[in-house]
Coordinates of C-alpha atoms and ligand atoms in Angstrom, one line a residue:
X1 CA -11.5 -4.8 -7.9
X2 CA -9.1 -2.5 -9.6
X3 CA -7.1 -0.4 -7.2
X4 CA -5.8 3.2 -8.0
X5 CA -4.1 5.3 -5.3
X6 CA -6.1 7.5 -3.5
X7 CA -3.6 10.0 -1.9
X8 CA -5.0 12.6 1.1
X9 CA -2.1 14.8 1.8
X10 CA 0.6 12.0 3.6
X11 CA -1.2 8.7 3.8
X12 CA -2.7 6.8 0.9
X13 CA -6.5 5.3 1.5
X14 CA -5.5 2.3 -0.5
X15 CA -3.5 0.0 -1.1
X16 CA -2.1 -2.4 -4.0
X17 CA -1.8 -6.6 -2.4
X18 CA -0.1 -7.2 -5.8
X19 CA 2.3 -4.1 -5.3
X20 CA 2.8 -4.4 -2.2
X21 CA 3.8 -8.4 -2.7
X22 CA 6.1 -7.4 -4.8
X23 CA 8.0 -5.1 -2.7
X24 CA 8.2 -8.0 -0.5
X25 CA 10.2 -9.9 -3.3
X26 CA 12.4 -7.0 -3.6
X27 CA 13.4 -6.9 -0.3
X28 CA 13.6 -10.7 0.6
X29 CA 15.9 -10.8 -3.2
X30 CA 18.2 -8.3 -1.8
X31 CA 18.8 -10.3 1.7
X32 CA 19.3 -13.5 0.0
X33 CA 21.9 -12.1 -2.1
X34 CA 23.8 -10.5 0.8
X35 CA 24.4 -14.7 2.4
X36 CA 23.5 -16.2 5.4
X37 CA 24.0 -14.4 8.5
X38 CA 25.9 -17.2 10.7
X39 CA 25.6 -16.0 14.3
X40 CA 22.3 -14.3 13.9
X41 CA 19.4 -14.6 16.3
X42 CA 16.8 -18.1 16.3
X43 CA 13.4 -16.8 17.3
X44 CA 12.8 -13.2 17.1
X45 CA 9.9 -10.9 18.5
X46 CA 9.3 -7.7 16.1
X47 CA 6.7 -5.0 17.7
X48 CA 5.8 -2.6 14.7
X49 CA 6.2 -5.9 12.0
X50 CA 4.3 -4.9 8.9
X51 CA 5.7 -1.8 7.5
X52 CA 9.1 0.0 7.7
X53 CA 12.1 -0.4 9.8
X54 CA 10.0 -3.3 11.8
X55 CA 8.9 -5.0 8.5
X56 CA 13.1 -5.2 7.0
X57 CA 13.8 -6.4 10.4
X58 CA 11.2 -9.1 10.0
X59 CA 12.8 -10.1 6.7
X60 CA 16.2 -9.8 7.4
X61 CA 16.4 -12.7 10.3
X62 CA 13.7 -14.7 8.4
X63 CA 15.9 -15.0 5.4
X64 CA 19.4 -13.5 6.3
X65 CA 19.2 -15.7 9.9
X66 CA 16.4 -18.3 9.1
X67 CA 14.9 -17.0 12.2
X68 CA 11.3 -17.8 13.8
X69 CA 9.6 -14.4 13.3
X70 CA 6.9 -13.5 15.8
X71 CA 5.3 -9.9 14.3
X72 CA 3.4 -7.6 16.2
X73 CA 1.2 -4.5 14.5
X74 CA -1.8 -2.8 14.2
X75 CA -3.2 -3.1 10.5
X76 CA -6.6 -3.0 8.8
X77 CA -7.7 -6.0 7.2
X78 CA -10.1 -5.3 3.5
X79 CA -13.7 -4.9 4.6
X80 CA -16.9 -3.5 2.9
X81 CA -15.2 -2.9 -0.5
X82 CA -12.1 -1.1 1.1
X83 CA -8.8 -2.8 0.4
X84 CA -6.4 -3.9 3.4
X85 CA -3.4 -1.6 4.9
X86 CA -0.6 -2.0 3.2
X87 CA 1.2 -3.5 6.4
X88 CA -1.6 -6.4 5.6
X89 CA -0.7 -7.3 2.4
X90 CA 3.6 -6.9 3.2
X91 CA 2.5 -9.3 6.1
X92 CA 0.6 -11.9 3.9
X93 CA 2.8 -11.7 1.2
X94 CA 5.9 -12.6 3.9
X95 CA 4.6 -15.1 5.9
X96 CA 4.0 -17.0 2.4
X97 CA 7.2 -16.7 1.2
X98 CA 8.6 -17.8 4.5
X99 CA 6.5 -20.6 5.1
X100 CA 7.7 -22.1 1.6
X101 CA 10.7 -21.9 2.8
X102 CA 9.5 -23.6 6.1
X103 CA 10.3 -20.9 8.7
X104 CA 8.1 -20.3 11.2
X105 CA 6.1 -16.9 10.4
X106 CA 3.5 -15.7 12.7
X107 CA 1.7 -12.9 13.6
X108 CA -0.4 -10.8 15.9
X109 CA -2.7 -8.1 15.1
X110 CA -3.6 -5.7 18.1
X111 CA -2.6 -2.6 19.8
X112 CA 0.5 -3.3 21.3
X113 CA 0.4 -0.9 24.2
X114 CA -2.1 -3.3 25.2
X115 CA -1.7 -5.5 28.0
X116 CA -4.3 -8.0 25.9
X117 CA -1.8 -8.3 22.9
X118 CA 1.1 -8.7 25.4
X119 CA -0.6 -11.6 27.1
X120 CA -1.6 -13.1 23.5
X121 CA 2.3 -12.4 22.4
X122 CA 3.9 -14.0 25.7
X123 CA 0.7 -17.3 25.4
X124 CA 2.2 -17.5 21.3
X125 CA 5.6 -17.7 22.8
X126 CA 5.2 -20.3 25.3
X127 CA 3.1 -22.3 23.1
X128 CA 5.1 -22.1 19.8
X129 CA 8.5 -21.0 20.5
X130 CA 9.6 -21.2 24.1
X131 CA 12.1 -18.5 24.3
X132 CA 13.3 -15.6 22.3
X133 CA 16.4 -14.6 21.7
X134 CA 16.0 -11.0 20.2
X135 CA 13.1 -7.9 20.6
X136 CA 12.9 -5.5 18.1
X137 CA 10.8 -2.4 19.3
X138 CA 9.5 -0.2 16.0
X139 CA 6.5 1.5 17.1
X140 CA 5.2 4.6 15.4
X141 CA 2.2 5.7 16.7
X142 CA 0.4 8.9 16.7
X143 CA -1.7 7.6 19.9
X144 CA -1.6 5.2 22.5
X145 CA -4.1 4.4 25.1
X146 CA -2.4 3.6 28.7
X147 CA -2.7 0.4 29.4
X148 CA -3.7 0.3 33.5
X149 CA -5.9 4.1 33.5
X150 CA -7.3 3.9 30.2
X151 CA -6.3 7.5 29.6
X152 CA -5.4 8.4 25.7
X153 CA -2.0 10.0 24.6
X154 CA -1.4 11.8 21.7
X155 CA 1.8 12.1 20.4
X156 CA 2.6 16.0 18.8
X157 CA 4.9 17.5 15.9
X158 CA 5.9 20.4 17.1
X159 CA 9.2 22.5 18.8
X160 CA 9.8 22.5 22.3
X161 CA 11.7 26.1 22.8
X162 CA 10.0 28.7 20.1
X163 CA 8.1 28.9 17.3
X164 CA 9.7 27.3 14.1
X165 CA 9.4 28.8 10.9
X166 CA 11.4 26.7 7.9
X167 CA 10.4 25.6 4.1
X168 CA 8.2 22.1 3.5
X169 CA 7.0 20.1 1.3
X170 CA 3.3 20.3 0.6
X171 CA 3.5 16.4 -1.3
X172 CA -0.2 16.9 -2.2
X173 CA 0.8 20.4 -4.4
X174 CA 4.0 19.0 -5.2
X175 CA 5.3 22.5 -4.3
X176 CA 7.6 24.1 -1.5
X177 CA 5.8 26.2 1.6
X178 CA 6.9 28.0 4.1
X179 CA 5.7 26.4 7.2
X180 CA 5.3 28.0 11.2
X181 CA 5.1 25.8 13.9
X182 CA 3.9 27.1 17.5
X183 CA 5.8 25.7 20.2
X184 CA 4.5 22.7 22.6
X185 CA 2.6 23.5 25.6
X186 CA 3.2 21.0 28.3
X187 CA 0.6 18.6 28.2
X188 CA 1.5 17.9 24.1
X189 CA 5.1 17.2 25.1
X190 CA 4.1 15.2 27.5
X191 CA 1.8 13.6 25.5
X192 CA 4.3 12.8 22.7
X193 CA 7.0 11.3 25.3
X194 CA 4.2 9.0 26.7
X195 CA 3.2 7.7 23.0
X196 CA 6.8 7.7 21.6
X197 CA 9.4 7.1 24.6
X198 CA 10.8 4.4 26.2
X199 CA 7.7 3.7 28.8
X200 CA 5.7 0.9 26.8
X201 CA 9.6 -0.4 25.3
X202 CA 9.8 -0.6 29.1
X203 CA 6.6 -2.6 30.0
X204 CA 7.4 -5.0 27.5
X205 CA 10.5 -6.2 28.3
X206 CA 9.6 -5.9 32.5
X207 CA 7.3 -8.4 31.0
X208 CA 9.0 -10.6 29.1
X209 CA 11.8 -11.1 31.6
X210 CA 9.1 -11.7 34.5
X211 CA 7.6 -14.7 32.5
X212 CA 11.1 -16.1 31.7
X213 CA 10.4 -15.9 28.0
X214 CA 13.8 -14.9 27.0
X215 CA 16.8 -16.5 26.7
X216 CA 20.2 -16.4 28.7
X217 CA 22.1 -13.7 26.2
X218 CA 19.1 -12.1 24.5
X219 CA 18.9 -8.7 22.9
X220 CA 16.9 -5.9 22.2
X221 CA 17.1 -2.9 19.6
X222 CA 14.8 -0.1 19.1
X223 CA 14.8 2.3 16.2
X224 CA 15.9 6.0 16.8
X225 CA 16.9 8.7 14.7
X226 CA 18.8 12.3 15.0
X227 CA 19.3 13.8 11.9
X228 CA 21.1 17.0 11.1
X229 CA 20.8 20.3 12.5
X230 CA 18.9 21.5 9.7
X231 CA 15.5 19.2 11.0
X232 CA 16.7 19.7 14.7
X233 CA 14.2 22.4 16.2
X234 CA 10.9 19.9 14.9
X235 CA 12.8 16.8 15.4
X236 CA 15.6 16.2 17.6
X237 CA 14.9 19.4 20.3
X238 CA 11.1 19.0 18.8
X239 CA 8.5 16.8 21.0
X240 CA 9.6 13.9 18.9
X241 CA 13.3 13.8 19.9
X242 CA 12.3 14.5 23.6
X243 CA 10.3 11.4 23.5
X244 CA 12.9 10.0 21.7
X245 CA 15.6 10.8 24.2
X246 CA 13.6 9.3 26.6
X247 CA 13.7 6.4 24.7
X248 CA 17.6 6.4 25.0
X249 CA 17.5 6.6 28.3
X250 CA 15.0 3.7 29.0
X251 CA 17.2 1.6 26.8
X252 CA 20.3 2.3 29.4
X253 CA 17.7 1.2 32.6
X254 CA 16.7 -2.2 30.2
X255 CA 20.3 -2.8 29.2
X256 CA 20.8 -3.1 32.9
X257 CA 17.6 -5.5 33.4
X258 CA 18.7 -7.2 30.1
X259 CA 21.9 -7.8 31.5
X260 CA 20.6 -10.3 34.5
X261 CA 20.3 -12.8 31.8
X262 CA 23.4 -12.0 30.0
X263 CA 21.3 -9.8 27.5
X264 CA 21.7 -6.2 26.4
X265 CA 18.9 -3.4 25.4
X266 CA 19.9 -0.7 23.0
X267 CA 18.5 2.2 20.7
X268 CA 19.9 1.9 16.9
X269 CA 19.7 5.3 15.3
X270 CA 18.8 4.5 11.6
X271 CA 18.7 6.8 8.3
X272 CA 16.0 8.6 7.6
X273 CA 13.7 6.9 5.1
X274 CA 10.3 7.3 3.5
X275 CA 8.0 5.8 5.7
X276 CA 4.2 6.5 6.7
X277 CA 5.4 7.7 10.0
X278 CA 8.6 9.3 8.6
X279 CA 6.3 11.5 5.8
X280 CA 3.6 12.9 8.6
X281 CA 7.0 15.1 9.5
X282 CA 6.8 18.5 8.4
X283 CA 10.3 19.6 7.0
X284 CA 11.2 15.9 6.7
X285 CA 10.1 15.0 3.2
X286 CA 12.2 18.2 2.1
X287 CA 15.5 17.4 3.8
X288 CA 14.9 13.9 2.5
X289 CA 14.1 14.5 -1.1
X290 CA 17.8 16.7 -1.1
X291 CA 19.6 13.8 1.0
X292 CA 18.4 11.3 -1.2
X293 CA 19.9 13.6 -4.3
X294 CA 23.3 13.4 -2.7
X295 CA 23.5 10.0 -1.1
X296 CA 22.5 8.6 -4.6
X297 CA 25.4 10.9 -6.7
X298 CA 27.7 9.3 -3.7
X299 CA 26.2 6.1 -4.3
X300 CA 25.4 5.5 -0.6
X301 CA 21.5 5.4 0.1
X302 CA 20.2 3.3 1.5
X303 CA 16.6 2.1 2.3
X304 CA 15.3 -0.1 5.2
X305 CA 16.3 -3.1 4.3
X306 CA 19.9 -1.8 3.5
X307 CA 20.1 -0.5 6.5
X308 CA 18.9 -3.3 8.7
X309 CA 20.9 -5.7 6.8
X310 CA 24.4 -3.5 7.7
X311 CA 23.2 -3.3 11.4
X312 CA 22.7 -7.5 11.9
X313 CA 26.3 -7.8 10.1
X314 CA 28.2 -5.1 11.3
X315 CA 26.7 -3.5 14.6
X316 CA 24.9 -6.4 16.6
X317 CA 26.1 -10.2 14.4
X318 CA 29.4 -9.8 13.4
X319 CA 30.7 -12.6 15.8
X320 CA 32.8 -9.6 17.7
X321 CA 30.1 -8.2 19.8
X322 CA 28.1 -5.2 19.7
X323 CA 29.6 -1.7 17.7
X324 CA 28.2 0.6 19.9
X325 CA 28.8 4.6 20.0
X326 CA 30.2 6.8 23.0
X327 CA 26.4 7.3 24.4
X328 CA 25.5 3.2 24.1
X329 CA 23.9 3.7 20.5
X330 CA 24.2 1.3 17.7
X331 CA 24.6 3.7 14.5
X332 CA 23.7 3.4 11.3
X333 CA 23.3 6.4 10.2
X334 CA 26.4 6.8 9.8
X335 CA 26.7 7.8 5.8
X336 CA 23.7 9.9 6.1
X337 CA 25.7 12.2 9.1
X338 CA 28.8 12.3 6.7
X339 CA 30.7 15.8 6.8
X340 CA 30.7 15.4 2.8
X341 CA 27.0 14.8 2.5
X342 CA 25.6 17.3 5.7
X343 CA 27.6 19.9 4.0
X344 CA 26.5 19.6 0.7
X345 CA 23.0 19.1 1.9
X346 CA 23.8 22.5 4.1
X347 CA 24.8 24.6 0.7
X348 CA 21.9 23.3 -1.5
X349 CA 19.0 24.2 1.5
X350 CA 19.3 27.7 1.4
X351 CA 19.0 27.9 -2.7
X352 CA 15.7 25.9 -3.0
X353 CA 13.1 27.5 -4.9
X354 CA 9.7 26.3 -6.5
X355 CA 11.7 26.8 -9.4
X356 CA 14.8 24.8 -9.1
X357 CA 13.7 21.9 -6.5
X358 CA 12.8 19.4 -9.2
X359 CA 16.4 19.4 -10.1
X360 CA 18.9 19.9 -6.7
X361 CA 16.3 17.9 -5.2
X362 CA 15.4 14.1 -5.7
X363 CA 11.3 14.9 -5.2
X364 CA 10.8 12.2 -7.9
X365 CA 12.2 9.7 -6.0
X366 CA 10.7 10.5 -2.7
X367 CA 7.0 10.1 -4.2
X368 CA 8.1 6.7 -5.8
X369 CA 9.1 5.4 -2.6
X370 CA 5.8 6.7 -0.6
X371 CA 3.9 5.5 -3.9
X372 CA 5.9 2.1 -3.2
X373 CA 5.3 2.1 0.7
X374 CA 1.6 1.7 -0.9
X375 CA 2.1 -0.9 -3.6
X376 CA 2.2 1.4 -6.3
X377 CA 4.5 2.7 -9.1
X378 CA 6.2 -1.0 -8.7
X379 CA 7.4 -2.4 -12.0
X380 CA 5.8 -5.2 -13.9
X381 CA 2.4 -4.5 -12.0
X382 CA -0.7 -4.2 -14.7
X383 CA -2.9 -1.9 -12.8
X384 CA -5.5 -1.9 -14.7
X385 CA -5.9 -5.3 -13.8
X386 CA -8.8 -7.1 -11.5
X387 CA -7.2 -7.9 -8.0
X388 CA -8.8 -9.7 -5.1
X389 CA -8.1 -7.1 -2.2
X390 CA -9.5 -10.0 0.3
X391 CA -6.1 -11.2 1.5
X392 CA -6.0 -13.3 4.5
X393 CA -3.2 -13.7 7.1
Ligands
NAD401 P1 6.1 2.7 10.1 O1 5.0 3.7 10.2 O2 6.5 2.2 8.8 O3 5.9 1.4 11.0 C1 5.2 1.5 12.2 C2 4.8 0.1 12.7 O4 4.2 0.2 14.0 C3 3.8 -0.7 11.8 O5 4.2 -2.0 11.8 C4 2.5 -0.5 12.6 O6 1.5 -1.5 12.3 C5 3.0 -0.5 14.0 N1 2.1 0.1 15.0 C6 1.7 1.4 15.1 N2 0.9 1.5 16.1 C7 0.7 0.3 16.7 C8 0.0 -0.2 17.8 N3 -0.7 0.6 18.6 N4 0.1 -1.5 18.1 C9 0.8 -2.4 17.3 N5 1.5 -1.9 16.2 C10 1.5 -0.6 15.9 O7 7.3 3.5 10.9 P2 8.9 3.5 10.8 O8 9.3 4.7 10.1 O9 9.4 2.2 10.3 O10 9.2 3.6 12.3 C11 9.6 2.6 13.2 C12 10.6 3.1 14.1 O11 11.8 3.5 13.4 C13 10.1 4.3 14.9 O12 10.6 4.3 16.2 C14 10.8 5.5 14.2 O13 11.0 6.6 15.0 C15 12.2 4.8 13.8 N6 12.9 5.5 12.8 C16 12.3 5.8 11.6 C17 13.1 6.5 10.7 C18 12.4 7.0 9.4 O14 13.0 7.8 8.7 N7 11.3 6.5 9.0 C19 14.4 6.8 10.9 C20 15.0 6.4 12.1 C21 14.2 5.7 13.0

């Protein structure tokens, strides 16, 4: 079939396999020009594989480490004339390149707050692997089901202390809004810290150390993020960064477990990027489009796979143990919190108009990456050509 985008406000309906294959390329190119990563990890567990921080992850110890890559994620195969998820076809497109290069590249495809896809994960260990060395935890869910009552969480975007009132992006208009945001009743905080904190983080390693199916030193990172103060009151002091705290502090309890086998558990707080959780955000997209502006004149973005690359070599792999900050955090967002680049960021936020945004603001490039996330916009794809959208795994 041939595939056009079909955009519906922050997601895209469809998705390119050729695009999206391509991207793969991209990033696997750019790890394999950075060297081999000597002391990185041997078999590897990623939960939240197919797409984002999870997905650079994957790629950066298959072909930075020559790791065995065990991926974990909920995507939609193509059915009924409907192409595959994107996560689908960056999954196929990896475990191809990595099995020509004969690394072990497998996968599971299941809700991971499940205790069915933890059983399947810890049966794929024993059978194929034996023990793993590091656990990656990049979930982004907007729901979760609880695993032992069956009861369903939904995780909120909203302020925990007062109603929010700020400029956004409306992606679909391609213009700026003024946005208000009622505060969080108790039940969709709650809801948020259950779907997005530490708790299923938790479950998984409880159960991964219980059926001995990690080994004597092993790690494990999940993703965070802060930001500035300018994207605090619906991020870090909004429902997400409460669940997200929580998250911090379930990684101090697991770096304690960890530590019976010599291991550790940490939260890395990473840049923010565009993502398809990262672009459901309100106010997000517009901080991002102006960081993006001013981390590219300083010639310091970074994407994903940047970023996961700098935290194996300089926060966890180095050889001299782990870099860690004054609250037990790996950081690497560390150019993105510059005084240089939050102030400049600060003075260029209150002049925004409809008028001037184009320009003080890098919009263009934010919808190239979301087009990318989708396979789309990618250079040297013909999209008017016929592409088989049946992909398997
Ligand atoms: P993403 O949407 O690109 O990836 C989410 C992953 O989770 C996908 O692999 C998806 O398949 C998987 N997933 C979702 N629900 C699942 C389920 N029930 N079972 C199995 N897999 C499931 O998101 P992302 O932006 O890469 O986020 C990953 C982590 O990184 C999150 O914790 C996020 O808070 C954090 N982070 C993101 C940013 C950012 O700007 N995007 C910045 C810092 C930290």
């Amino acid at each position: 079939m041939i595939i056009k985008p079909r955009v519906r406000a922050f997601m895209c309906v469809t998705a390119h396999p050729t695009g999206c294959s391509k991207e793969m390329d991209k990033q696997i190119a750019y790890i394999k020009s950075k060297g081999a990563i000597e002391a990185g990890p041997k078999n590897v567990l990623i939960i939240g594989a197919s797409t984002g921080y999870g997905l650079s992850t994957r790629i950066t110890a298959a072909f930075g480490c020559k790791s065995s890559t065990l991926g974990v994620f909920f995507e939609r195969p193509a059915e009924n004339g409907k192409t595959a998820s994107p996560g689908w076809y960056n999954t196929a497109a990896l475990q191809k390149a990595a099995r020509e290069e004969g690394l072990y590249a497998e996968s599971i495809n299941g809700d991971a707050f499940s205790n069915e896809i933890k059983d399947q994960v810890i049966a794929k260990i024993q059978a194929d692997l034996g023990k793993i060395d590091l656990v990656i935890y990049s979930l982004a869910s907007p729901r979760r089901v609880d695993p032992n009552t069956g009861e369903v969480f939904r995780a909120t975007l909203k302020p925990t202390d007062k109603v929010f009132s700020s400029m956004t992006l409306d992606t679909d208009k391609k213009r700026i809004e003024n946005i208000t945001l009622p505060c969080a009743n108790e039940d969709e905080l709650n809801g948020t810290i259950k779907v997005m904190g530490g708790e299923d983080w938790a479950l998984w390693i409880d159960r991964l150390l219980a059926e001995g199916v990690l080994s004597e030193g092993a790690r494990s990172i999940a993703y965070s993020y802060i930001g500035p103060k300018v994207t605090w009151p619906i991020y870090r002091n909004g429902t997400i960064g409460t669940a997200k705290k929580h998250l911090e502090t379930t990684g101090r309890t697991l770096n304690e477990k960890m530590a019976t086998i010599g291991g550790t558990a940490h939260v890395a707080v990473c840049k923010a990027v565009v993502t398809q959780a990262s672009s459901a955000i309100p106010v997000v997209p517009l901080y991002m489009s102006i960081l993006f502006k001013v981390m590219k004149k300083k010639g310091v973005n970074e994407g994903c796979i940047e970023q996961i690359h700098r935290l194996f070599v300089e926060k966890v792999y180095s050889g001299k143990g782990l870099v860690l900050d004054d609250d037990q955090r790996l950081r690497v967002d560390d150019f993105e919190m510059r005084e240089d680049i939050q102030t400049e960021i600060n003075e260029i936020w209150p002049t925004l108009t409809n008028d001037n945004f184009h320009q003080i603001a890098d919009f263009d490039g934010y919808q190239k990456e979301f087009m990318s996330l989708f396979g789309f916009g990618i250079d040297g794809v013909d999209y008017t050509q016929d592409v088989n959208e049946e992909v398997s795994l």
